[in-house]
Amino acid sequence: MAQKAAKTLATRNAATLTRTHLITLTLHLLYLILHFTFQRPRSLKPYILLAVPTLLIEFYLDRVGRPRFNEDGSLRSAGEDLNATGLTEYMWDVLYWTEGCIVAVCIFNDRAWWLWAVVPLYSVYLAYTTVMGVKKGFAGMGAGAEGGESNAPLSKTQMKKEKKGDRVKYRR
């Protein structure tokens, strides 16, 4: 039972990476076969420009997520969790979106590469929402120091204090 979580992570990472490599290989071969066999004009420039970064992302995910074993077959490292949120999740999104664009280019034409423009737009959207969230968080911190009104709902204790006028009662 030792290292059960690490072994499970290693198995899941290996399966995910194998599946991803097979899908990527199939899609790239399909694109190249269609490019070199049919007379439909397909340009290799957008393919290279947009597929190479995705292949680099896939290589990076393989490098950090691939389990490593000792010479005797025991697990040395399970690799990083490929289902992690944050940058890893964004890399998977870019990878899947590019594979979808390759499928669209195979079905339609080179104009489908314009679908890839969604990736930078999505990045701008994520950056904007992050900045606005941080700005909203900092705005709430300074309201008490500046004496400004906040829009937060009042607790029962705060409502009672406001009703009394915040005066202190002394006992005799």
mmCIF file of C-alpha atoms in Angstrom:
data_model
loop_
_atom_site.group_PDB
_atom_site.id
_atom_site.type_symbol
_atom_site.label_atom_id
_atom_site.label_comp_id
_atom_site.label_asym_id
_atom_site.label_seq_id
_atom_site.Cartn_x
_atom_site.Cartn_y
_atom_site.Cartn_z
ATOM 1 C CA MET A 1 0.000 0.000 0.000
ATOM 2 C CA ALA A 2 3.026 2.267 0.118
ATOM 3 C CA GLN A 3 2.820 5.128 -2.365
ATOM 4 C CA LYS A 4 -0.627 4.150 -3.631
ATOM 5 C CA ALA A 5 -1.462 7.743 -4.576
ATOM 6 C CA ALA A 6 1.834 8.126 -6.441
ATOM 7 C CA LYS A 7 1.262 4.888 -8.338
ATOM 8 C CA THR A 8 -2.263 5.969 -9.266
ATOM 9 C CA LEU A 9 -0.969 9.348 -10.462
ATOM 10 C CA ALA A 10 1.786 7.657 -12.476
ATOM 11 C CA THR A 11 -0.716 5.324 -14.158
ATOM 12 C CA ARG A 12 -3.122 8.164 -14.934
ATOM 13 C CA ASN A 13 -0.335 10.397 -16.307
ATOM 14 C CA ALA A 14 1.077 7.629 -18.494
ATOM 15 C CA ALA A 15 -2.364 6.842 -19.945
ATOM 16 C CA THR A 16 -3.118 10.519 -20.575
ATOM 17 C CA LEU A 17 0.208 11.121 -22.290
ATOM 18 C CA THR A 18 -0.082 8.010 -24.460
ATOM 19 C CA ARG A 19 -3.591 8.954 -25.559
ATOM 20 C CA THR A 20 -2.535 12.535 -26.276
ATOM 21 C CA HIS A 21 0.474 11.462 -28.339
ATOM 22 C CA LEU A 22 -1.624 9.064 -30.415
ATOM 23 C CA ILE A 23 -4.302 11.681 -31.114
ATOM 24 C CA THR A 24 -1.689 14.291 -32.006
ATOM 25 C CA LEU A 25 0.186 11.918 -34.300
ATOM 26 C CA THR A 26 -3.037 10.892 -36.051
ATOM 27 C CA LEU A 27 -4.188 14.470 -36.616
ATOM 28 C CA HIS A 28 -0.829 15.707 -37.869
ATOM 29 C CA LEU A 29 -0.455 12.754 -40.230
ATOM 30 C CA LEU A 30 -3.992 13.324 -41.525
ATOM 31 C CA TYR A 31 -3.231 16.979 -42.201
ATOM 32 C CA LEU A 32 0.041 16.197 -43.965
ATOM 33 C CA ILE A 33 -1.521 13.429 -46.069
ATOM 34 C CA LEU A 34 -4.320 15.767 -47.138
ATOM 35 C CA HIS A 35 -1.791 18.506 -47.830
ATOM 36 C CA PHE A 36 0.371 16.395 -50.129
ATOM 37 C CA THR A 37 -2.295 14.286 -51.889
ATOM 38 C CA PHE A 38 -5.204 16.571 -52.730
ATOM 39 C CA GLN A 39 -5.130 19.583 -54.983
ATOM 40 C CA ARG A 40 -6.876 21.835 -52.479
ATOM 41 C CA PRO A 41 -4.512 24.669 -51.694
ATOM 42 C CA ARG A 42 -3.219 24.211 -48.173
ATOM 43 C CA SER A 43 -0.341 26.233 -46.890
ATOM 44 C CA LEU A 44 2.264 24.811 -44.555
ATOM 45 C CA LYS A 45 3.139 28.237 -43.092
ATOM 46 C CA PRO A 46 0.147 28.542 -40.724
ATOM 47 C CA TYR A 47 0.435 24.853 -39.901
ATOM 48 C CA ILE A 48 4.062 25.233 -38.851
ATOM 49 C CA LEU A 49 3.441 28.567 -37.110
ATOM 50 C CA LEU A 50 0.541 27.238 -35.048
ATOM 51 C CA ALA A 51 1.436 23.569 -34.621
ATOM 52 C CA VAL A 52 5.047 23.977 -33.455
ATOM 53 C CA PRO A 53 4.116 25.807 -30.209
ATOM 54 C CA THR A 54 1.556 23.103 -29.524
ATOM 55 C CA LEU A 55 4.148 20.399 -30.070
ATOM 56 C CA LEU A 56 6.447 22.246 -27.658
ATOM 57 C CA ILE A 57 3.642 22.352 -25.088
ATOM 58 C CA GLU A 58 3.070 18.634 -25.563
ATOM 59 C CA PHE A 59 6.785 17.954 -25.154
ATOM 60 C CA TYR A 60 6.807 20.021 -21.936
ATOM 61 C CA LEU A 61 3.766 18.202 -20.535
ATOM 62 C CA ASP A 62 5.430 14.882 -21.363
ATOM 63 C CA ARG A 63 8.634 15.999 -19.676
ATOM 64 C CA VAL A 64 6.992 17.043 -16.398
ATOM 65 C CA GLY A 65 4.213 14.445 -16.307
ATOM 66 C CA ARG A 66 5.945 11.254 -17.437
ATOM 67 C CA PRO A 67 6.504 8.825 -14.545
ATOM 68 C CA ARG A 68 10.096 7.761 -13.928
ATOM 69 C CA PHE A 69 11.138 4.368 -12.701
ATOM 70 C CA ASN A 70 14.273 2.979 -11.069
ATOM 71 C CA GLU A 71 16.300 0.237 -12.716
ATOM 72 C CA ASP A 72 14.585 -2.399 -10.579
ATOM 73 C CA GLY A 73 11.151 -1.244 -11.821
ATOM 74 C CA SER A 74 10.083 0.623 -8.700
ATOM 75 C CA LEU A 75 8.528 4.049 -9.046
ATOM 76 C CA ARG A 76 11.034 6.855 -8.600
ATOM 77 C CA SER A 77 8.773 9.797 -9.525
ATOM 78 C CA ALA A 78 5.114 9.873 -10.547
ATOM 79 C CA GLY A 79 5.562 13.171 -12.379
ATOM 80 C CA GLU A 80 3.547 16.324 -11.899
ATOM 81 C CA ASP A 81 -0.226 16.096 -11.850
ATOM 82 C CA LEU A 82 -1.411 16.701 -15.405
ATOM 83 C CA ASN A 83 -4.915 17.496 -14.142
ATOM 84 C CA ALA A 84 -3.667 20.457 -12.103
ATOM 85 C CA THR A 85 -5.357 23.805 -12.447
ATOM 86 C CA GLY A 86 -3.690 27.004 -13.557
ATOM 87 C CA LEU A 87 -1.008 27.009 -16.222
ATOM 88 C CA THR A 88 -1.202 23.253 -16.833
ATOM 89 C CA GLU A 89 -4.921 23.503 -17.456
ATOM 90 C CA TYR A 90 -4.342 26.407 -19.860
ATOM 91 C CA MET A 91 -1.720 24.364 -21.746
ATOM 92 C CA TRP A 92 -4.211 21.524 -22.195
ATOM 93 C CA ASP A 93 -6.773 24.035 -23.481
ATOM 94 C CA VAL A 94 -4.307 25.346 -26.078
ATOM 95 C CA LEU A 95 -3.398 21.802 -27.079
ATOM 96 C CA TYR A 96 -7.004 20.672 -27.523
ATOM 97 C CA TRP A 97 -7.989 23.872 -29.309
ATOM 98 C CA THR A 98 -5.129 23.503 -31.801
ATOM 99 C CA GLU A 99 -6.114 19.898 -32.459
ATOM 100 C CA GLY A 100 -9.662 21.100 -33.099
ATOM 101 C CA CYS A 101 -8.328 23.711 -35.515
ATOM 102 C CA ILE A 102 -6.349 21.041 -37.381
ATOM 103 C CA VAL A 103 -9.551 18.995 -37.748
ATOM 104 C CA ALA A 104 -11.397 22.096 -38.991
ATOM 105 C CA VAL A 105 -8.647 22.834 -41.512
ATOM 106 C CA CYS A 106 -8.780 19.240 -42.763
ATOM 107 C CA ILE A 107 -12.557 19.431 -43.220
ATOM 108 C CA PHE A 108 -12.904 22.987 -44.506
ATOM 109 C CA ASN A 109 -9.856 24.876 -45.676
ATOM 110 C CA ASP A 110 -6.938 27.033 -44.532
ATOM 111 C CA ARG A 111 -9.365 29.740 -43.445
ATOM 112 C CA ALA A 112 -10.189 27.600 -40.411
ATOM 113 C CA TRP A 113 -6.786 28.541 -38.969
ATOM 114 C CA TRP A 114 -8.441 31.819 -37.977
ATOM 115 C CA LEU A 115 -10.204 29.854 -35.242
ATOM 116 C CA TRP A 116 -6.853 29.784 -33.489
ATOM 117 C CA ALA A 117 -7.248 33.530 -32.841
ATOM 118 C CA VAL A 118 -9.567 32.557 -29.991
ATOM 119 C CA VAL A 119 -6.549 31.482 -27.887
ATOM 120 C CA PRO A 120 -5.014 34.980 -27.513
ATOM 121 C CA LEU A 121 -8.481 36.473 -27.030
ATOM 122 C CA TYR A 122 -9.140 33.957 -24.256
ATOM 123 C CA SER A 123 -5.800 34.886 -22.672
ATOM 124 C CA VAL A 124 -6.759 38.562 -22.701
ATOM 125 C CA TYR A 125 -10.135 37.694 -21.147
ATOM 126 C CA LEU A 126 -8.453 35.664 -18.364
ATOM 127 C CA ALA A 127 -5.975 38.459 -17.664
ATOM 128 C CA TYR A 128 -8.765 41.059 -17.550
ATOM 129 C CA THR A 129 -10.944 39.051 -15.162
ATOM 130 C CA THR A 130 -7.938 38.351 -12.933
ATOM 131 C CA VAL A 131 -6.971 42.028 -12.766
ATOM 132 C CA MET A 132 -10.559 43.099 -12.072
ATOM 133 C CA GLY A 133 -10.881 40.480 -9.332
ATOM 134 C CA VAL A 134 -7.682 41.651 -7.664
ATOM 135 C CA LYS A 135 -8.764 45.278 -8.032
ATOM 136 C CA LYS A 136 -12.127 44.507 -6.438
ATOM 137 C CA GLY A 137 -10.386 42.677 -3.592
ATOM 138 C CA PHE A 138 -8.087 45.628 -2.892
ATOM 139 C CA ALA A 139 -10.985 48.079 -3.075
ATOM 140 C CA GLY A 140 -12.752 46.277 -0.239
ATOM 141 C CA MET A 141 -9.663 46.403 1.961
ATOM 142 C CA GLY A 142 -9.312 50.185 1.873
ATOM 143 C CA ALA A 143 -12.955 51.091 2.538
ATOM 144 C CA GLY A 144 -12.633 51.050 6.334
ATOM 145 C CA ALA A 145 -9.438 53.071 6.411
ATOM 146 C CA GLU A 146 -10.793 55.813 4.156
ATOM 147 C CA GLY A 147 -14.124 55.998 5.913
ATOM 148 C CA GLY A 148 -15.961 55.061 2.723
ATOM 149 C CA GLU A 149 -19.176 53.096 2.581
ATOM 150 C CA SER A 150 -18.952 49.462 1.585
ATOM 151 C CA ASN A 151 -21.649 47.510 -0.216
ATOM 152 C CA ALA A 152 -21.233 44.441 1.969
ATOM 153 C CA PRO A 153 -24.355 43.325 3.834
ATOM 154 C CA LEU A 154 -24.411 44.172 7.534
ATOM 155 C CA SER A 155 -24.536 41.528 10.207
ATOM 156 C CA LYS A 156 -27.217 41.575 12.908
ATOM 157 C CA THR A 157 -24.750 42.988 15.413
ATOM 158 C CA GLN A 158 -23.778 45.781 13.059
ATOM 159 C CA MET A 159 -27.451 46.623 12.386
ATOM 160 C CA LYS A 160 -28.153 46.795 16.121
ATOM 161 C CA LYS A 161 -25.175 49.108 16.629
ATOM 162 C CA GLU A 162 -26.366 51.377 13.827
ATOM 163 C CA LYS A 163 -29.872 51.436 15.301
ATOM 164 C CA LYS A 164 -28.494 52.467 18.709
ATOM 165 C CA GLY A 165 -26.353 55.089 17.064
ATOM 166 C CA ASP A 166 -23.108 53.426 18.116
ATOM 167 C CA ARG A 167 -23.286 54.984 21.552
ATOM 168 C CA VAL A 168 -21.715 53.319 24.536
ATOM 169 C CA LYS A 169 -23.897 52.639 27.566
ATOM 170 C CA TYR A 170 -22.310 52.820 30.991
ATOM 171 C CA ARG A 171 -23.592 50.905 33.976
ATOM 172 C CA ARG A 172 -24.047 52.622 37.316
#
